[in-house]
Amino acid sequence: MPAFNPRFNPLVEKLSPPPVPSVAAWGRAYDGSRGPLIDLSQAVPGYPAHPDMLKLLGETASSTTFTGYGPIEGETELRRVYAEHVSEVYGASLGLENIHITSGCNQAFVCAAMTVAGPGSTVLMTEPFYFNHETTLAMLGIKTAFVPCAAENGFLPDLVGIEAAITPEVRALALVSPNNPTGAIYPPSLLEAIFKLCREKGIWLILDETYRDFMPAAGPAKGGMAPHTLFSLDGWQETLIDLYSFSKSFCIPGHRLGAITAGAAAVQQIAKIMDNLQICAPRAAQGAVAKALPILADWREENRQEIGRRANALKAVMRAANDWKLDAIGAYFAFVRHPFPGKGSAEVAEKLAREAGIICIPGAYFGESQQNYLRFAFANADVPTIALLEERLKNFSLS
Amino acid sequence: MPAFNPRFNPLVEKLSPPPVPSVAAWGRAYDGSRGPLIDLSQAVPGYPAHPDMLKLLGETASSTTFTGYGPIEGETELRRVYAEHVSEVYGASLGLENIHITSGCNQAFVCAAMTVAGPGSTVLMTEPFYFNHETTLAMLGIKTAFVPCAAENGFLPDLVGIEAAITPEVRALALVSPNNPTGAIYPPSLLEAIFKLCREKGIWLILDETYRDFMPAAGPAKGGMAPHTLFSLDGWQETLIDLYSFSKSFCIPGHRLGAITAGAAAVQQIAKIMDNLQICAPRAAQGAVAKALPILADWREENRQEIGRRANALKAVMRAANDWKLDAIGAYFAFVRHPFPGKGSAEVAEKLAREAGIICIPGAYFGESQQNYLRFAFANADVPTIALLEERLKNFSLS
């Protein structure tokens, strides 16, 4: 088989192989000498799904109610319950017609991107970026442009940088908050300013809030602030497409369930895309999550607090770990500066996996300029496991 | 909201709304005066999933084994079992590396198309075509060209027509056998000749065999013939991408599960696409079907025979139904010529739904030139229900 087969779609062939499996392979080469492997690579909650969630999934999956095709936009009951939920989270008024269920949040991004951008148009992203967003756009023939986010600014983009990057070809700005890979949480005031800039410029704002439920501060249901006010601003239906994942919050990524909140006209476009992509998201999990969403509110709040404890544990570790620097930490992820400037992040990450038994994602996977960084999905590991990092990082050397 | 919003992707905005829900809406306008509504629209088996299938689905869905992310290419056990199954069906030697699991067969088609064709290249289809194939290619910016299939030739394409249509821009020929919408079953000799033409011309053959398990004749496991010999021909790995759906055969479309059989190099490309589309297909259903595939072989054979009885019942009805003509019937579908030449197929289908309580898909949804036809998904209805069609069709008039 030749290395390059001219009969494959070049947009797909030139994509790198998926990063997560290659990182896992480094971990398999670890000999266990430093203790158990610590997996901080793919974002997977390090605690199991709630027993009630599993029970509901078993009930719906074994029922003939969900074996047939369902509505393209999603189960009516889940759309209704989720619309109520986001209305509460954002203090806004959202209905069934604003919700489209997808098979995970990656698919939500595919749908959002295709809704607003075709081959040859441009979607603006922040850098560092979530790699699957970048490869999704590349394989669709959608061009990308990047707004750099600097460590000294907490990896937040600035308005001047965004405005400068909005050329006439740009159809949308895609953001992730809480951010993947840096963990950075975009303040509501920044999101509002960015939204208003997008609205003024006539481009869409695609906002991926997969990690929304893991904010350090409690949400409105517990007396806290909303993640942002965008759903209450004029013209949000023509500007904002908001993405969410049930995978992390309910510990069920294997069931593949996500959601889009958007204007009714955008939802109608998304339904045409989803019909082609896979008719409808898997139904049994939709039926189960519709019931679990209200029931498991307190459990999700406990998990949010637990992930806060894990963040604190990582902060303590990093203060003690000599030349390793925690340049950003937020909901779920930390962006860690390794002490080997000039060395490639993949080289560091591979050796860290093979010799220290820590798997994480090299910074360069989120943008070539991120070679000095590693992404730690710290939420995967419990506090005692995170404490093990200190000795391993201190004793690690590249030579 | 304006009728046309210039800020949506024009490739998506110009797609018609998904056809199945609009047809279902016609059925809801039926007053019941002729008896129960007969749904011959979306292909959905008219019998429930096997109790063992439901039990397995309940077991896997309620287990933490399947809550995390799984391998992009699919559960190893399902890939292994399915590779054995297709090896038996085709009398060929296929392994794990030839299988990629998808979330339904529509998604398998998306992956296959993107693997070989990017925006601006052309995929050749037969006409009448399966509408979601056509809209999938359109939304991806892939051009389409068509090989017409005539009723007098049993809706099979001819080699001369295919060869004439293979221009330098054509990257693949997409076929459906047994065909959707006509039901036509492509003989192994025709498929072999088409394969060899594609191989010679250096284009891919994408073969959607969603309805493979409903052939009138038994397969190799019951002493019959293989659907085709393509997996035994030289160079199949560089020419053939074969698609299948677990939805119809196991009566679980709501669980969204399909499979691709292709060369290992193509499977690697598909994995990059799937990683972006949704990381992996839903896992619990994969675990359940891996167990159900061997266990439910006899049940699927019984269903095949039952659908044969339904086909015979429809043939008897159509012989008696005056000016209605059965121009094609095969596995699952019949392509029926209505007795109102000059009238649009949507007008006929809508009135048939509203007044006679029969929902089916207008021929024009499968190509503008198919106005004289309606697609009957006869396998949805049992024999007594099919018998009800005779009086309803005889008494139906357009005026």
PDB file of C-alpha atoms in Angstrom, chain A residues 118-237:
ATOM      1  CA  GLY A 118     -19.604  25.660   3.203  1.00  0.00           C
ATOM      2  CA  PRO A 119     -16.438  24.674   1.375  1.00  0.00           C
ATOM      3  CA  GLY A 120     -14.234  27.710   0.786  1.00  0.00           C
ATOM      4  CA  SER A 121     -15.702  29.954   3.480  1.00  0.00           C
ATOM      5  CA  THR A 122     -13.796  30.616   6.683  1.00  0.00           C
ATOM      6  CA  VAL A 123     -14.458  29.853  10.343  1.00  0.00           C
ATOM      7  CA  LEU A 124     -12.425  31.746  12.892  1.00  0.00           C
ATOM      8  CA  MET A 125     -11.088  29.881  15.918  1.00  0.00           C
ATOM      9  CA  THR A 126      -9.044  30.703  18.975  1.00  0.00           C
ATOM     10  CA  GLU A 127      -5.576  29.189  19.269  1.00  0.00           C
ATOM     11  CA  PRO A 128      -4.833  26.921  21.092  1.00  0.00           C
ATOM     12  CA  PHE A 129      -7.842  25.146  19.559  1.00  0.00           C
ATOM     13  CA  TYR A 130      -9.685  21.867  20.188  1.00  0.00           C
ATOM     14  CA  PHE A 131      -8.126  19.614  17.545  1.00  0.00           C
ATOM     15  CA  ASN A 132     -11.347  17.944  16.409  1.00  0.00           C
ATOM     16  CA  HIS A 133     -12.848  21.334  15.602  1.00  0.00           C
ATOM     17  CA  GLU A 134      -9.864  22.123  13.406  1.00  0.00           C
ATOM     18  CA  THR A 135      -9.863  18.737  11.633  1.00  0.00           C
ATOM     19  CA  THR A 136     -13.647  18.817  11.204  1.00  0.00           C
ATOM     20  CA  LEU A 137     -13.452  22.116   9.357  1.00  0.00           C
ATOM     21  CA  ALA A 138     -10.455  20.925   7.320  1.00  0.00           C
ATOM     22  CA  MET A 139     -12.176  17.747   6.147  1.00  0.00           C
ATOM     23  CA  LEU A 140     -15.265  19.741   5.133  1.00  0.00           C
ATOM     24  CA  GLY A 141     -13.123  22.080   3.004  1.00  0.00           C
ATOM     25  CA  ILE A 142     -13.929  24.999   5.315  1.00  0.00           C
ATOM     26  CA  LYS A 143     -10.963  27.319   5.798  1.00  0.00           C
ATOM     27  CA  THR A 144      -9.777  28.278   9.251  1.00  0.00           C
ATOM     28  CA  ALA A 145      -8.184  31.409  10.667  1.00  0.00           C
ATOM     29  CA  PHE A 146      -6.963  31.824  14.204  1.00  0.00           C
ATOM     30  CA  VAL A 147      -7.073  34.397  16.991  1.00  0.00           C
ATOM     31  CA  PRO A 148      -4.061  33.737  19.228  1.00  0.00           C
ATOM     32  CA  CYS A 149      -4.697  33.538  22.972  1.00  0.00           C
ATOM     33  CA  ALA A 150      -1.716  34.278  25.165  1.00  0.00           C
ATOM     34  CA  ALA A 151      -0.863  32.773  28.551  1.00  0.00           C
ATOM     35  CA  GLU A 152      -0.370  36.245  30.040  1.00  0.00           C
ATOM     36  CA  ASN A 153      -3.990  37.021  29.180  1.00  0.00           C
ATOM     37  CA  GLY A 154      -5.252  33.797  30.795  1.00  0.00           C
ATOM     38  CA  PHE A 155      -5.631  32.304  27.313  1.00  0.00           C
ATOM     39  CA  LEU A 156      -8.605  34.573  26.661  1.00  0.00           C
ATOM     40  CA  PRO A 157      -8.907  36.181  23.229  1.00  0.00           C
ATOM     41  CA  ASP A 158      -9.029  39.956  23.052  1.00  0.00           C
ATOM     42  CA  LEU A 159     -11.638  41.886  21.121  1.00  0.00           C
ATOM     43  CA  VAL A 160      -9.105  43.771  19.040  1.00  0.00           C
ATOM     44  CA  GLY A 161      -7.555  40.494  17.896  1.00  0.00           C
ATOM     45  CA  ILE A 162     -10.951  39.058  16.998  1.00  0.00           C
ATOM     46  CA  GLU A 163     -12.077  42.152  15.127  1.00  0.00           C
ATOM     47  CA  ALA A 164      -8.826  42.237  13.136  1.00  0.00           C
ATOM     48  CA  ALA A 165      -9.336  38.605  12.118  1.00  0.00           C
ATOM     49  CA  ILE A 166     -12.911  39.046  10.823  1.00  0.00           C
ATOM     50  CA  THR A 167     -12.288  39.243   7.090  1.00  0.00           C
ATOM     51  CA  PRO A 168     -15.176  39.212   4.581  1.00  0.00           C
ATOM     52  CA  GLU A 169     -14.733  35.428   4.102  1.00  0.00           C
ATOM     53  CA  VAL A 170     -15.350  34.706   7.800  1.00  0.00           C
ATOM     54  CA  ARG A 171     -18.794  33.205   8.416  1.00  0.00           C
ATOM     55  CA  ALA A 172     -18.429  32.345  12.097  1.00  0.00           C
ATOM     56  CA  LEU A 173     -16.268  32.507  15.176  1.00  0.00           C
ATOM     57  CA  ALA A 174     -16.008  29.199  17.066  1.00  0.00           C
ATOM     58  CA  LEU A 175     -15.234  29.413  20.788  1.00  0.00           C
ATOM     59  CA  VAL A 176     -14.979  26.825  23.549  1.00  0.00           C
ATOM     60  CA  SER A 177     -15.777  27.964  27.093  1.00  0.00           C
ATOM     61  CA  PRO A 178     -14.809  26.542  29.520  1.00  0.00           C
ATOM     62  CA  ASN A 179     -11.935  26.106  27.109  1.00  0.00           C
ATOM     63  CA  ASN A 180     -10.492  22.936  25.704  1.00  0.00           C
ATOM     64  CA  PRO A 181      -7.458  22.676  25.995  1.00  0.00           C
ATOM     65  CA  THR A 182      -6.640  25.457  28.465  1.00  0.00           C
ATOM     66  CA  GLY A 183      -9.549  25.212  30.896  1.00  0.00           C
ATOM     67  CA  ALA A 184      -9.967  29.001  30.642  1.00  0.00           C
ATOM     68  CA  ILE A 185     -13.440  30.216  31.561  1.00  0.00           C
ATOM     69  CA  TYR A 186     -14.563  33.147  29.438  1.00  0.00           C
ATOM     70  CA  PRO A 187     -16.171  35.803  31.696  1.00  0.00           C
ATOM     71  CA  PRO A 188     -19.800  36.692  30.855  1.00  0.00           C
ATOM     72  CA  SER A 189     -18.720  40.272  30.042  1.00  0.00           C
ATOM     73  CA  LEU A 190     -16.159  39.048  27.493  1.00  0.00           C
ATOM     74  CA  LEU A 191     -18.689  36.683  25.889  1.00  0.00           C
ATOM     75  CA  GLU A 192     -21.209  39.518  25.690  1.00  0.00           C
ATOM     76  CA  ALA A 193     -18.675  41.826  24.021  1.00  0.00           C
ATOM     77  CA  ILE A 194     -17.666  39.083  21.563  1.00  0.00           C
ATOM     78  CA  PHE A 195     -21.324  38.321  20.820  1.00  0.00           C
ATOM     79  CA  LYS A 196     -22.034  41.992  20.096  1.00  0.00           C
ATOM     80  CA  LEU A 197     -19.017  42.192  17.810  1.00  0.00           C
ATOM     81  CA  CYS A 198     -20.195  39.088  15.904  1.00  0.00           C
ATOM     82  CA  ARG A 199     -23.726  40.480  15.662  1.00  0.00           C
ATOM     83  CA  GLU A 200     -22.405  43.791  14.381  1.00  0.00           C
ATOM     84  CA  LYS A 201     -20.147  42.096  11.849  1.00  0.00           C
ATOM     85  CA  GLY A 202     -22.903  39.748  10.712  1.00  0.00           C
ATOM     86  CA  ILE A 203     -21.069  36.529  11.568  1.00  0.00           C
ATOM     87  CA  TRP A 204     -22.197  33.611  13.707  1.00  0.00           C
ATOM     88  CA  LEU A 205     -20.846  32.779  17.135  1.00  0.00           C
ATOM     89  CA  ILE A 206     -20.556  29.017  17.704  1.00  0.00           C
ATOM     90  CA  LEU A 207     -20.045  28.504  21.425  1.00  0.00           C
ATOM     91  CA  ASP A 208     -19.112  25.016  22.646  1.00  0.00           C
ATOM     92  CA  GLU A 209     -20.007  24.679  26.324  1.00  0.00           C
ATOM     93  CA  THR A 210     -19.265  20.977  26.783  1.00  0.00           C
ATOM     94  CA  TYR A 211     -17.658  21.650  30.182  1.00  0.00           C
ATOM     95  CA  ARG A 212     -20.286  24.127  31.414  1.00  0.00           C
ATOM     96  CA  ASP A 213     -21.323  21.949  34.353  1.00  0.00           C
ATOM     97  CA  PHE A 214     -17.813  21.901  35.802  1.00  0.00           C
ATOM     98  CA  MET A 215     -17.337  25.620  36.435  1.00  0.00           C
ATOM     99  CA  PRO A 216     -15.567  26.434  39.715  1.00  0.00           C
ATOM    100  CA  ALA A 217     -18.546  28.569  40.787  1.00  0.00           C
ATOM    101  CA  ALA A 218     -22.046  27.180  41.257  1.00  0.00           C
ATOM    102  CA  GLY A 219     -24.681  27.964  38.629  1.00  0.00           C
ATOM    103  CA  PRO A 220     -27.985  29.808  39.007  1.00  0.00           C
ATOM    104  CA  ALA A 221     -29.804  26.742  40.377  1.00  0.00           C
ATOM    105  CA  LYS A 222     -27.493  26.995  43.410  1.00  0.00           C
ATOM    106  CA  GLY A 223     -27.601  30.763  43.677  1.00  0.00           C
ATOM    107  CA  GLY A 224     -24.649  31.475  41.377  1.00  0.00           C
ATOM    108  CA  MET A 225     -24.242  33.361  38.130  1.00  0.00           C
ATOM    109  CA  ALA A 226     -25.181  32.262  34.635  1.00  0.00           C
ATOM    110  CA  PRO A 227     -22.269  31.303  32.357  1.00  0.00           C
ATOM    111  CA  HIS A 228     -23.347  34.164  30.101  1.00  0.00           C
ATOM    112  CA  THR A 229     -26.270  36.379  29.139  1.00  0.00           C
ATOM    113  CA  LEU A 230     -26.236  35.778  25.389  1.00  0.00           C
ATOM    114  CA  PHE A 231     -29.650  34.089  25.172  1.00  0.00           C
ATOM    115  CA  SER A 232     -31.204  37.291  26.492  1.00  0.00           C
ATOM    116  CA  LEU A 233     -29.588  39.630  23.969  1.00  0.00           C
ATOM    117  CA  ASP A 234     -31.392  40.990  20.926  1.00  0.00           C
ATOM    118  CA  GLY A 235     -30.837  38.973  17.794  1.00  0.00           C
ATOM    119  CA  TRP A 236     -29.329  35.938  19.531  1.00  0.00           C
ATOM    120  CA  GLN A 237     -31.320  33.640  17.235  1.00  0.00           C
TER     121      GLN A 237
END
